[in-house]
mmCIF file of C-alpha atoms and ligand atoms in Angstrom:
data_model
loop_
_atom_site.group_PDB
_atom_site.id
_atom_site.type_symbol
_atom_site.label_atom_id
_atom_site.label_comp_id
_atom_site.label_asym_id
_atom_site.label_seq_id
_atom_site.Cartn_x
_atom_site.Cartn_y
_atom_site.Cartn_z
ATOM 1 C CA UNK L 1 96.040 102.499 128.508
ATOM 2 C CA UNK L 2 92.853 101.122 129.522
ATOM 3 C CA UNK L 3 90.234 100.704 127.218
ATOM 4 C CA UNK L 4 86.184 101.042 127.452
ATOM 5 C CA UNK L 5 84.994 99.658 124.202
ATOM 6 C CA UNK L 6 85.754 95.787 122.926
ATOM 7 C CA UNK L 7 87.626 94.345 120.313
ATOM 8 C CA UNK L 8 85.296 91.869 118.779
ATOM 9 C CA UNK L 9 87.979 89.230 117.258
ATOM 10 C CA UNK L 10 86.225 87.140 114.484
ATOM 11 C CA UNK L 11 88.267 83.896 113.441
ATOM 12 C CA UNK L 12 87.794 82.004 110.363
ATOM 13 C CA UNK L 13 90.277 79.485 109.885
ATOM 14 C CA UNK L 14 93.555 79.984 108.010
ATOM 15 C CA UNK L 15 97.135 78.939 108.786
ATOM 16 C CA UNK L 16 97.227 81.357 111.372
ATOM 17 C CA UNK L 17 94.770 78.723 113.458
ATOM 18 C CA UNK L 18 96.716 75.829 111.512
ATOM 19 C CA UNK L 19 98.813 72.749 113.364
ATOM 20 C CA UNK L 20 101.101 70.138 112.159
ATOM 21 C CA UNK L 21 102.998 67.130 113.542
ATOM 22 C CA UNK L 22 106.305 69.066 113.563
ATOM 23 C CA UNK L 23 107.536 72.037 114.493
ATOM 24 C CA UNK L 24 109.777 72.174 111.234
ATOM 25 C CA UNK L 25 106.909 71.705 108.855
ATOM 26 C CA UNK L 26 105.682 74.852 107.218
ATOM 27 C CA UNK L 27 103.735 73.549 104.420
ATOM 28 C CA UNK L 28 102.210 70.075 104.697
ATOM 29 C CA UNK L 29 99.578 71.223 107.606
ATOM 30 C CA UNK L 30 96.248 71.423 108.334
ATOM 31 C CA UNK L 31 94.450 74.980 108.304
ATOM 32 C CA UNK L 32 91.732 76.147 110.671
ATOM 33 C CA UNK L 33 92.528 73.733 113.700
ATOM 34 C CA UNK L 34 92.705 76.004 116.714
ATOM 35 C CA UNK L 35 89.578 78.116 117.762
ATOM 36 C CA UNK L 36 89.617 82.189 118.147
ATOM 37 C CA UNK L 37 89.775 81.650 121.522
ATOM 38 C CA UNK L 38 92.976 79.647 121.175
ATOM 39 C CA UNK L 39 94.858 81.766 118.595
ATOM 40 C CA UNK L 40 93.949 84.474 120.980
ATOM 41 C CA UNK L 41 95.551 83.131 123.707
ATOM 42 C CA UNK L 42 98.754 82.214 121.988
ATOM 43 C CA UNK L 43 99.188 86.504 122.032
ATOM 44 C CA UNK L 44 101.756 87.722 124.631
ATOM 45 C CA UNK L 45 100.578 91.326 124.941
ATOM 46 C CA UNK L 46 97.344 91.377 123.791
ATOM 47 C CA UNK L 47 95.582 91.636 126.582
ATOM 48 C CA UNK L 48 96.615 95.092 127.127
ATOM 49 C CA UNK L 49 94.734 95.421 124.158
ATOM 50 C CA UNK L 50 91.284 94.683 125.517
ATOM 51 C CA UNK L 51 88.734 93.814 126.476
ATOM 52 C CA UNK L 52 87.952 91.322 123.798
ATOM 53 C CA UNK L 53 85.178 89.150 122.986
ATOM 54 C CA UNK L 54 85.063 86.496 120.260
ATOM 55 C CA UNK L 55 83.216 84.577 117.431
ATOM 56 C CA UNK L 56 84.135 81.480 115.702
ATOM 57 C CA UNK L 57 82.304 81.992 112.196
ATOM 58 C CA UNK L 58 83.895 79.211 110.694
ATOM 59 C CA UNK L 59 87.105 77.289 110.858
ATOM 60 C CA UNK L 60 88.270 76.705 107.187
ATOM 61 C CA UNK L 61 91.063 76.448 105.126
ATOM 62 C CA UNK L 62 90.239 79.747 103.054
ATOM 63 C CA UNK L 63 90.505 78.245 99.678
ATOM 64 C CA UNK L 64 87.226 76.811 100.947
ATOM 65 C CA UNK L 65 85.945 80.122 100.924
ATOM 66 C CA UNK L 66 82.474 80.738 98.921
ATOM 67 C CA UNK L 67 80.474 83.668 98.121
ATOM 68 C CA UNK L 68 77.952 82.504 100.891
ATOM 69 C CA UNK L 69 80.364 82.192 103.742
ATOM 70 C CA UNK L 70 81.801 86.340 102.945
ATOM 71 C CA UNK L 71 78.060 87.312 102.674
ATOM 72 C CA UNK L 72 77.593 85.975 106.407
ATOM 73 C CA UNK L 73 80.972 87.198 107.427
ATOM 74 C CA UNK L 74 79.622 90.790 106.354
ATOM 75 C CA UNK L 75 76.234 90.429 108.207
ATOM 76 C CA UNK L 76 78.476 89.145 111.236
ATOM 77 C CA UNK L 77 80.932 92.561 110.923
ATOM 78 C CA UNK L 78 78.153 94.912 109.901
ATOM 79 C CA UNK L 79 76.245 93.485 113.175
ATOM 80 C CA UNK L 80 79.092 94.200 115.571
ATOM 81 C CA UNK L 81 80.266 97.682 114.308
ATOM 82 C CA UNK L 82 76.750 98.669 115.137
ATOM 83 C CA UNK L 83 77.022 97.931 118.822
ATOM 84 C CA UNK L 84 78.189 101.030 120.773
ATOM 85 C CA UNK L 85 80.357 98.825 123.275
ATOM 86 C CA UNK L 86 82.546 97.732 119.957
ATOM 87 C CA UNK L 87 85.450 99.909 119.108
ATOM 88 C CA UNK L 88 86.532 97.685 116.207
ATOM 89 C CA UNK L 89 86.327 94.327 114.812
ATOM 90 C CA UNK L 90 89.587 91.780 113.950
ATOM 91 C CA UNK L 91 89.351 89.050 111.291
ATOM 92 C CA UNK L 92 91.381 86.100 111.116
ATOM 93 C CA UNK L 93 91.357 84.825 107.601
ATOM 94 C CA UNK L 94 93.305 82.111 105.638
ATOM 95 C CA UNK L 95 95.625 84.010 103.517
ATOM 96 C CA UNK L 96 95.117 82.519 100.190
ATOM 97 C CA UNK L 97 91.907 84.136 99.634
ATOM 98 C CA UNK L 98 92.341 87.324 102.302
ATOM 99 C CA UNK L 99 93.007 89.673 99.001
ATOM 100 C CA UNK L 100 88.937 88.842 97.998
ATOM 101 C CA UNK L 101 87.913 88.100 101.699
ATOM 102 C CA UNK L 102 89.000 91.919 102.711
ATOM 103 C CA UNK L 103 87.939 93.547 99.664
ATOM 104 C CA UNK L 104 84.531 92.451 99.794
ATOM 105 C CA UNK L 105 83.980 93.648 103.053
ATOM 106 C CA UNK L 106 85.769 96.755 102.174
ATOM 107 C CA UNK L 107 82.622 97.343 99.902
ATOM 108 C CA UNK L 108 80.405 95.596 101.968
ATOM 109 C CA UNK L 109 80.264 97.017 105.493
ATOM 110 C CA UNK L 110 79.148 100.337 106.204
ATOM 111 C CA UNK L 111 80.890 102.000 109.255
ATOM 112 C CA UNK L 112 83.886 103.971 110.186
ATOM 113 C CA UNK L 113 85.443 101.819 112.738
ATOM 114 C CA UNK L 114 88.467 100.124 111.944
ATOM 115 C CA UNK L 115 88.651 96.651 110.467
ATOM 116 C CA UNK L 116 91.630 94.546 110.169
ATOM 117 C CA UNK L 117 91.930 91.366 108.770
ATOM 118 C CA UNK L 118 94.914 89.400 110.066
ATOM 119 C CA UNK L 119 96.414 85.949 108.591
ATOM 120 C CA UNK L 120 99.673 84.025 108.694
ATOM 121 C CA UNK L 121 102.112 82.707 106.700
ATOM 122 C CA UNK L 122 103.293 79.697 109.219
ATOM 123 C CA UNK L 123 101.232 77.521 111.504
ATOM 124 C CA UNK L 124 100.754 78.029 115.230
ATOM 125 C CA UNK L 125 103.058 75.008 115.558
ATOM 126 C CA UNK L 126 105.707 76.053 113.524
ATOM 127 C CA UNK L 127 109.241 77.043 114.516
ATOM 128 C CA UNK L 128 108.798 81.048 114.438
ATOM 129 C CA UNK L 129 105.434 81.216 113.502
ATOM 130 C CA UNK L 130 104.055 84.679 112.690
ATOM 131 C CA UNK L 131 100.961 84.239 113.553
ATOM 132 C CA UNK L 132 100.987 85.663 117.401
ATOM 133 C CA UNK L 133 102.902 88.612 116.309
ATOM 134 C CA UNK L 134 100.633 89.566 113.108
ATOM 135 C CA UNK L 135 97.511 89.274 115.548
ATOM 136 C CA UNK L 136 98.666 91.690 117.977
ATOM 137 C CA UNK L 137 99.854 94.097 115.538
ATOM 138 C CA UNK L 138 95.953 93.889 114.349
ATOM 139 C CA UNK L 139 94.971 94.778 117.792
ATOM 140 C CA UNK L 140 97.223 97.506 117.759
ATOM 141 C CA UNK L 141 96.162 98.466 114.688
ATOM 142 C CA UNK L 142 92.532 98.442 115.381
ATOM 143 C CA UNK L 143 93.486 100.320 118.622
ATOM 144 C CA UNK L 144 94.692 103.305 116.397
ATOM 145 C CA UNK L 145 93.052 106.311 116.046
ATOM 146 C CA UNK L 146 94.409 106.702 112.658
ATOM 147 C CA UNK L 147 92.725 103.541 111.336
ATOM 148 C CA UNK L 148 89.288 105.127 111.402
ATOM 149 C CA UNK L 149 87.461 105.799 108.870
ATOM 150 C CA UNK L 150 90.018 103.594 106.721
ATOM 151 C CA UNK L 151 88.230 101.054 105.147
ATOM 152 C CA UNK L 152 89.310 97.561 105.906
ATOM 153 C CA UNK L 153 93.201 97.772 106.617
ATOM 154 C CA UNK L 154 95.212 94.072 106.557
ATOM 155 C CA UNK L 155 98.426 93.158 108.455
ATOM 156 C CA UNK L 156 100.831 90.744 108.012
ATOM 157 C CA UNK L 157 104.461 90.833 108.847
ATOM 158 C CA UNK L 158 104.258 94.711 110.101
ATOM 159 C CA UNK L 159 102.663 95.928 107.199
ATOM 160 C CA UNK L 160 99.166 98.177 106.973
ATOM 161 C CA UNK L 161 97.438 97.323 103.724
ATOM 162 C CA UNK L 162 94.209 98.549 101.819
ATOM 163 C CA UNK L 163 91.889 95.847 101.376
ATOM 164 C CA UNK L 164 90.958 97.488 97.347
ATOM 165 C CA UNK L 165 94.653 97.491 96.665
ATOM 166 C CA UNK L 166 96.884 94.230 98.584
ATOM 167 C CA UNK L 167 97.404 91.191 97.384
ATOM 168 C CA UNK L 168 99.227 87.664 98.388
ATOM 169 C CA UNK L 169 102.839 88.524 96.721
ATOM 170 C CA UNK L 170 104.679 85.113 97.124
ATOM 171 C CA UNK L 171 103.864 81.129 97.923
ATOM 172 C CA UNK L 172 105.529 81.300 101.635
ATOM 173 C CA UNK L 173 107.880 84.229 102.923
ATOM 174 C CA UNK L 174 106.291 85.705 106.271
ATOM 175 C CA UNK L 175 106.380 89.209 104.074
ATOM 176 C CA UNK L 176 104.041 87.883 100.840
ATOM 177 C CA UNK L 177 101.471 90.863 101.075
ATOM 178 C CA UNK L 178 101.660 94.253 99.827
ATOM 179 C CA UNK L 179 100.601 95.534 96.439
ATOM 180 C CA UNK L 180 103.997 96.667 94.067
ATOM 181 C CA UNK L 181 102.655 99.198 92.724
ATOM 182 C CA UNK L 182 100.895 101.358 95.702
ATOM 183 C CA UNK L 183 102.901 100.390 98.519
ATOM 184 C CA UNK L 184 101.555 99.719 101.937
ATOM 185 C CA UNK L 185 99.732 102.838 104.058
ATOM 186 C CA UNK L 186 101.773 102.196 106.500
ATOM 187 C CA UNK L 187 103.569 99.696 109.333
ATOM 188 C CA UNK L 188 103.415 98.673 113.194
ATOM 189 C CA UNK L 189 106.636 99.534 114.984
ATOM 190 C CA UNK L 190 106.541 99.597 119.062
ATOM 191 C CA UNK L 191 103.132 98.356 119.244
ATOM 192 C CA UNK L 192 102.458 101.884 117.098
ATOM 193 C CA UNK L 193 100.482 102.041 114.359
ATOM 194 C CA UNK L 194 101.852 104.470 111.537
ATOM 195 C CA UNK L 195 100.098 105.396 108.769
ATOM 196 C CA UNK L 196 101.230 107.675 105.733
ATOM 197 C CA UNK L 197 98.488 107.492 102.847
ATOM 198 C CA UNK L 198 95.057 106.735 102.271
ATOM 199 C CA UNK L 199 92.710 105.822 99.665
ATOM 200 C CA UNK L 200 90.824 108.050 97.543
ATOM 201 C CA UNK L 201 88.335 105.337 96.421
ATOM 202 C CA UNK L 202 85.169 104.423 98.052
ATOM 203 C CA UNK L 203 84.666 101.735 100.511
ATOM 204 C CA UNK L 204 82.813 101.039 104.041
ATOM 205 C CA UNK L 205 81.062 104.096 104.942
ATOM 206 C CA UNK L 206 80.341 105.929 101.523
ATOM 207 C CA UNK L 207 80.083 102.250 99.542
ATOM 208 C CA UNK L 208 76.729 102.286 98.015
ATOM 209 C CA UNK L 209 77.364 98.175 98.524
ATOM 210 C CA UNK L 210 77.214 98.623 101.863
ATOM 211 C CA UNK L 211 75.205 97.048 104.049
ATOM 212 C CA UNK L 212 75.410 93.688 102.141
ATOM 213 C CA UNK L 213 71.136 93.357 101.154
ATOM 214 C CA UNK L 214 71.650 89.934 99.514
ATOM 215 C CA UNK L 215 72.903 86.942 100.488
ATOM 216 C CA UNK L 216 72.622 85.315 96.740
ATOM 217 C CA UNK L 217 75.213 87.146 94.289
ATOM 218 C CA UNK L 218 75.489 87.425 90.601
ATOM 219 C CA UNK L 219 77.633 84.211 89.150
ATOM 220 C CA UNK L 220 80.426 85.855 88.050
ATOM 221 C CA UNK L 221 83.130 83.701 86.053
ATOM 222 C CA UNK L 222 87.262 84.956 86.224
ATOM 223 C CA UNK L 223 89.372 83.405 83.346
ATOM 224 C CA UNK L 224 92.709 83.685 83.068
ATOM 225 C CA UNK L 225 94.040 83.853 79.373
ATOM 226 C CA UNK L 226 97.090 82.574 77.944
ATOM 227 C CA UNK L 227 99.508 82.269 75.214
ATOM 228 C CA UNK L 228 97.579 79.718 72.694
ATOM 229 C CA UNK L 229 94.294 79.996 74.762
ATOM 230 C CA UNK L 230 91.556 77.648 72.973
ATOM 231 C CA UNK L 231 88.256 79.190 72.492
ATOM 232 C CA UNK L 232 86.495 76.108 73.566
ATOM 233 C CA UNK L 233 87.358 77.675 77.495
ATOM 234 C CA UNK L 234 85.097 80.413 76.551
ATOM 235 C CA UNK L 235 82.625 78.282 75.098
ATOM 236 C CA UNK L 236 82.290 75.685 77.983
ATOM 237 C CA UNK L 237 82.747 79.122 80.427
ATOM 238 C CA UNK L 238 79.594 80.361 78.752
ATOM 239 C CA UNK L 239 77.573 77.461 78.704
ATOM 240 C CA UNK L 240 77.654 77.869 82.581
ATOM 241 C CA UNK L 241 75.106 80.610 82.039
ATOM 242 C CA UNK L 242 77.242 83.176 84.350
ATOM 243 C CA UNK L 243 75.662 86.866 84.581
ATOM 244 C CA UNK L 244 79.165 88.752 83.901
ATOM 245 C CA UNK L 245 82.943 87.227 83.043
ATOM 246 C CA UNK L 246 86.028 88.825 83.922
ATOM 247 C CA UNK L 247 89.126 88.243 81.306
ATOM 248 C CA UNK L 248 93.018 87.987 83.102
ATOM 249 C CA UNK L 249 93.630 89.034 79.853
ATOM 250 C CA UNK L 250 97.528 89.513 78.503
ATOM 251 C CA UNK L 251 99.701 92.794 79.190
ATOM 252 C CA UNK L 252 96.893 95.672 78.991
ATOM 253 C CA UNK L 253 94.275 93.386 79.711
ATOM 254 C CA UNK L 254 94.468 92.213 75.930
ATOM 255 C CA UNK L 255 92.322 89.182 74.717
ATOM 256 C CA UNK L 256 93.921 87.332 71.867
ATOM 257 C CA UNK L 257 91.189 87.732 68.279
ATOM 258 C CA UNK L 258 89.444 85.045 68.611
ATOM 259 C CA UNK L 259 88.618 85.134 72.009
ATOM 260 C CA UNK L 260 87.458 88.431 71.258
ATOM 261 C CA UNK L 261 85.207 87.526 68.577
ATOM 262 C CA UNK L 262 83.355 85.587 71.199
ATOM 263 C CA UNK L 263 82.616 87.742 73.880
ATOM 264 C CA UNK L 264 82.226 90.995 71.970
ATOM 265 C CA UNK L 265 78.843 92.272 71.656
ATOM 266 C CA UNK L 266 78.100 89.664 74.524
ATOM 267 C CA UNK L 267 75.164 90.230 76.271
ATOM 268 C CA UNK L 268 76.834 89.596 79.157
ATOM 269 C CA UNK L 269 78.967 92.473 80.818
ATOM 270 C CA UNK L 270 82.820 91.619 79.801
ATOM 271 C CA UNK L 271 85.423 93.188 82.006
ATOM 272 C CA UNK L 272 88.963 92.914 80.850
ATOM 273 C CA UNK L 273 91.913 93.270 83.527
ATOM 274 C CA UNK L 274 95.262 91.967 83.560
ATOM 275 C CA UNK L 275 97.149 88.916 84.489
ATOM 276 C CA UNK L 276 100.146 90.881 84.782
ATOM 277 C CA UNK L 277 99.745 91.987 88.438
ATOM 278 C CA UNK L 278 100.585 95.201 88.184
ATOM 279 C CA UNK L 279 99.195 98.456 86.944
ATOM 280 C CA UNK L 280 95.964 99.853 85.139
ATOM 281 C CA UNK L 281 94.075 98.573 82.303
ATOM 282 C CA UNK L 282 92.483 101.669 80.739
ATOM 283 C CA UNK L 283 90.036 102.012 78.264
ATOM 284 C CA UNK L 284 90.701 101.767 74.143
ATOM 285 C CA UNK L 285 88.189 102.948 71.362
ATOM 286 C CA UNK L 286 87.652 99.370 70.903
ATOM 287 C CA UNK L 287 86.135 98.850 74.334
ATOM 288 C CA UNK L 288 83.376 101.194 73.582
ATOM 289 C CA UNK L 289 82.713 99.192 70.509
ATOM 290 C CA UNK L 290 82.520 96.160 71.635
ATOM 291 C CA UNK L 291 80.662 96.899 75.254
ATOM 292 C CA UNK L 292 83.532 95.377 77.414
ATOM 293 C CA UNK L 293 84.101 97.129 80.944
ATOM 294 C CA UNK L 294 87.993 97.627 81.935
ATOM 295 C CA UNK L 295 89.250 97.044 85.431
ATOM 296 C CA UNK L 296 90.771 100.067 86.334
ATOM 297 C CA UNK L 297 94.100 98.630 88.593
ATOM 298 C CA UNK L 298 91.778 95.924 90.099
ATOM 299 C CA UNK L 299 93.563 92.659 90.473
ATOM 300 C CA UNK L 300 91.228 90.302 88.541
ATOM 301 C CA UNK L 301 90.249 88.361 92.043
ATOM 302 C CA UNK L 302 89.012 91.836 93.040
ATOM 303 C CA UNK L 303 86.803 93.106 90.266
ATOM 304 C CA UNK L 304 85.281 90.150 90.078
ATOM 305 C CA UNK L 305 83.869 91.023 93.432
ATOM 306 C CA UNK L 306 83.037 94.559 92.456
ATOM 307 C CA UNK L 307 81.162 93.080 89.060
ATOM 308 C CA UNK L 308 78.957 90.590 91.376
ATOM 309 C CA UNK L 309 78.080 93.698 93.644
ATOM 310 C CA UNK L 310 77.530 96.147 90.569
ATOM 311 C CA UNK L 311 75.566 93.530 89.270
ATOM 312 C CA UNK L 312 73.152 93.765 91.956
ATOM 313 C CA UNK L 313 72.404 97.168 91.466
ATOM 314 C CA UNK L 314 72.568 97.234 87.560
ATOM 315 C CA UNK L 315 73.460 95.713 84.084
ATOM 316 C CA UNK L 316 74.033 98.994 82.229
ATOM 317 C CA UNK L 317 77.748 99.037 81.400
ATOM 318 C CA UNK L 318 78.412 102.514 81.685
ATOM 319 C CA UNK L 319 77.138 102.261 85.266
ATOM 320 C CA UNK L 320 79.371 99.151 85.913
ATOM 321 C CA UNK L 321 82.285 100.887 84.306
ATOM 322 C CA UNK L 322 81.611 103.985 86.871
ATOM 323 C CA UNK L 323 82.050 101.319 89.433
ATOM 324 C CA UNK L 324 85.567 100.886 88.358
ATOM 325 C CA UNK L 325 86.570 104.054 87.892
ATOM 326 C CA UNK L 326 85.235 104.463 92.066
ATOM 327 C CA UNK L 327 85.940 101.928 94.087
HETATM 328 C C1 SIN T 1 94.456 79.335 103.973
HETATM 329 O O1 SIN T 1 94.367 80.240 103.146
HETATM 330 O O2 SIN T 1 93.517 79.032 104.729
HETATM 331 C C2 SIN T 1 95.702 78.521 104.058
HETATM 332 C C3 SIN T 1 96.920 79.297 103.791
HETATM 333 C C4 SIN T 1 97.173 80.407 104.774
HETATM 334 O O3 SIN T 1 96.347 80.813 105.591
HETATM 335 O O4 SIN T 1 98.315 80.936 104.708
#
């Protein structure tokens, strides 16, 4: 198949553009060492994939990530998808902080074409590395009809993954994304794309986030709570002045009494989620009483990108909370 329209292949660092001394090393590398162009050509394949053109953004390690590099990462997208000659747009990404780097663009770029951000567990050097494989499955991805109109999709290992819903699953194994409660949409078999759901909550083309009009966001503060958590966390939290906190809390989402007794009433917009990793936290009586937001099944990584954004547009927490129950 020959293709008219470009590929625009973004690269940001990661492992998937990491080296190390030995082939057998897996872990004690260096992220975001090759350039685009180099990953790219490490791709059996891909050039049947084309044409392609490419843009180093950055070269990081992505737990090096900051709110200011995303917001330029979603100027860069949202500038490409506007071009007619682009078809779609590929993101290489670090994959510690891929489940925030894809969600925010999921709100934050407003097209139809397909995104997909692309990582790896393994560095280029390594015995079996997964990066080459991962990246054309991307391009075949992005290639797909079916991937329009999806939001931003992410690949690793075969899988097709909605940026609102996938998370990083496990320390190492080549298959650490997915989300165990939703599933994948779908998977890349034969250099085919096949999808079988979709989301029903907003994103890209129909995000009222989207395009990105700020490059400065709310400070937004995630704490994770724990068995014998002292309130003196909260306090020093606080003292930081952020405009929102979101609580990891325990099971539902719960926060332990006297952490409660701190940030209820706040006037600060509270949202509680769950360090469980799995499932909804849903709204109790006491929520209305005390003004705190709930997360929906937002991992807490994840609405504490969709409180920054909300926070742009409002501080009412009845707004904020429709937020959650949308996106
Ligand atoms: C990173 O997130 O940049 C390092 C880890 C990885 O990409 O797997």
């Amino acid at each position: 198949m020959v293709y008219d329209k470009k590929i625009v292949v973004i690269g940001t660092g990661g492992t998937i553009a990491g080296q190390s001394g030995s082939a057998e090393d897996l872990t004690g590398y260096q992220a975001g060492e090759l350039s685009i162009e180099q990953v790219l050509a490490t791709v059996p394949g891909a050039e049947g994939y084309g044409p392609f053109e490419s843009h180093q953004l950055c070269n990081i390690d992505s737990s090096d990530m900051t709110m200011a590099i995303w917001a330029k990462l979603a100027h860069t997208v949202q500038a490409y998808v506007d071009r007619e000659d682009v078809a779609a747009v590929v993101v290489t990404h670090g994959t510690d902080t891929l489940e925030e780097g894809s969600y925010f663009l999921h709100l934050t770029v407003r097209t139809t074409k397909p995104i997909v951000m692309v990582g790896a567990m393994r560095p280029a050097t390594a015995i079996s590395a997964d990066g080459p494989l991962n990246l054309l499955q991307a391009v075949q991805i992005a290639r797909s009809p079916q991937a329009v109109g999806q939001g931003v999709l992410v690949t690793l290992n075969g899988t097709i993954n909605c940026a609102r819903d996938v998370v990083k699953q496990h320390t190492t194994d080549v298959a650490a994304f997915g989300n165990s409660f939703f599933g994948h949409l779908g998977f890349v078999q034969d250099g085919q794309a096949h999808f079988y759901y979709q989301t029903l909550r907003k994103h890209t083309a129909n995000s009222e986030f989207a395009p990105l009009s700020t490059e400065t966001l709310p400070k937004v503060a995630l704490i994770t709570l724990y068995g014998g958590v002292e309130a003196e966390l909260i306090h020093q939290v606080l003292q930081g002045k952020p405009h929102g906190i979101v609580l990891a809390g325990l099971g539902h989402g719960i926060l332990p009494e006297k952490i409660q007794q701190i940030v209820e009433h706040s006037d600060i917009p509270i949202v509680r989620s769950s360090r469980t990793g799995n499932g909804m936290v849903s709204a109790m009586p006491s929520d209305s009483r005390f003004g705190f937001i709930v997360s929906d099944t937002l991992a807490p990584s994840k609405a504490r990108l969709l409180l920054m954004l909300g926070l742009t547009k409002t501080t009412d927490r009845k707004q904020l909370q429709t937020y959650f129950e949308q996106y």
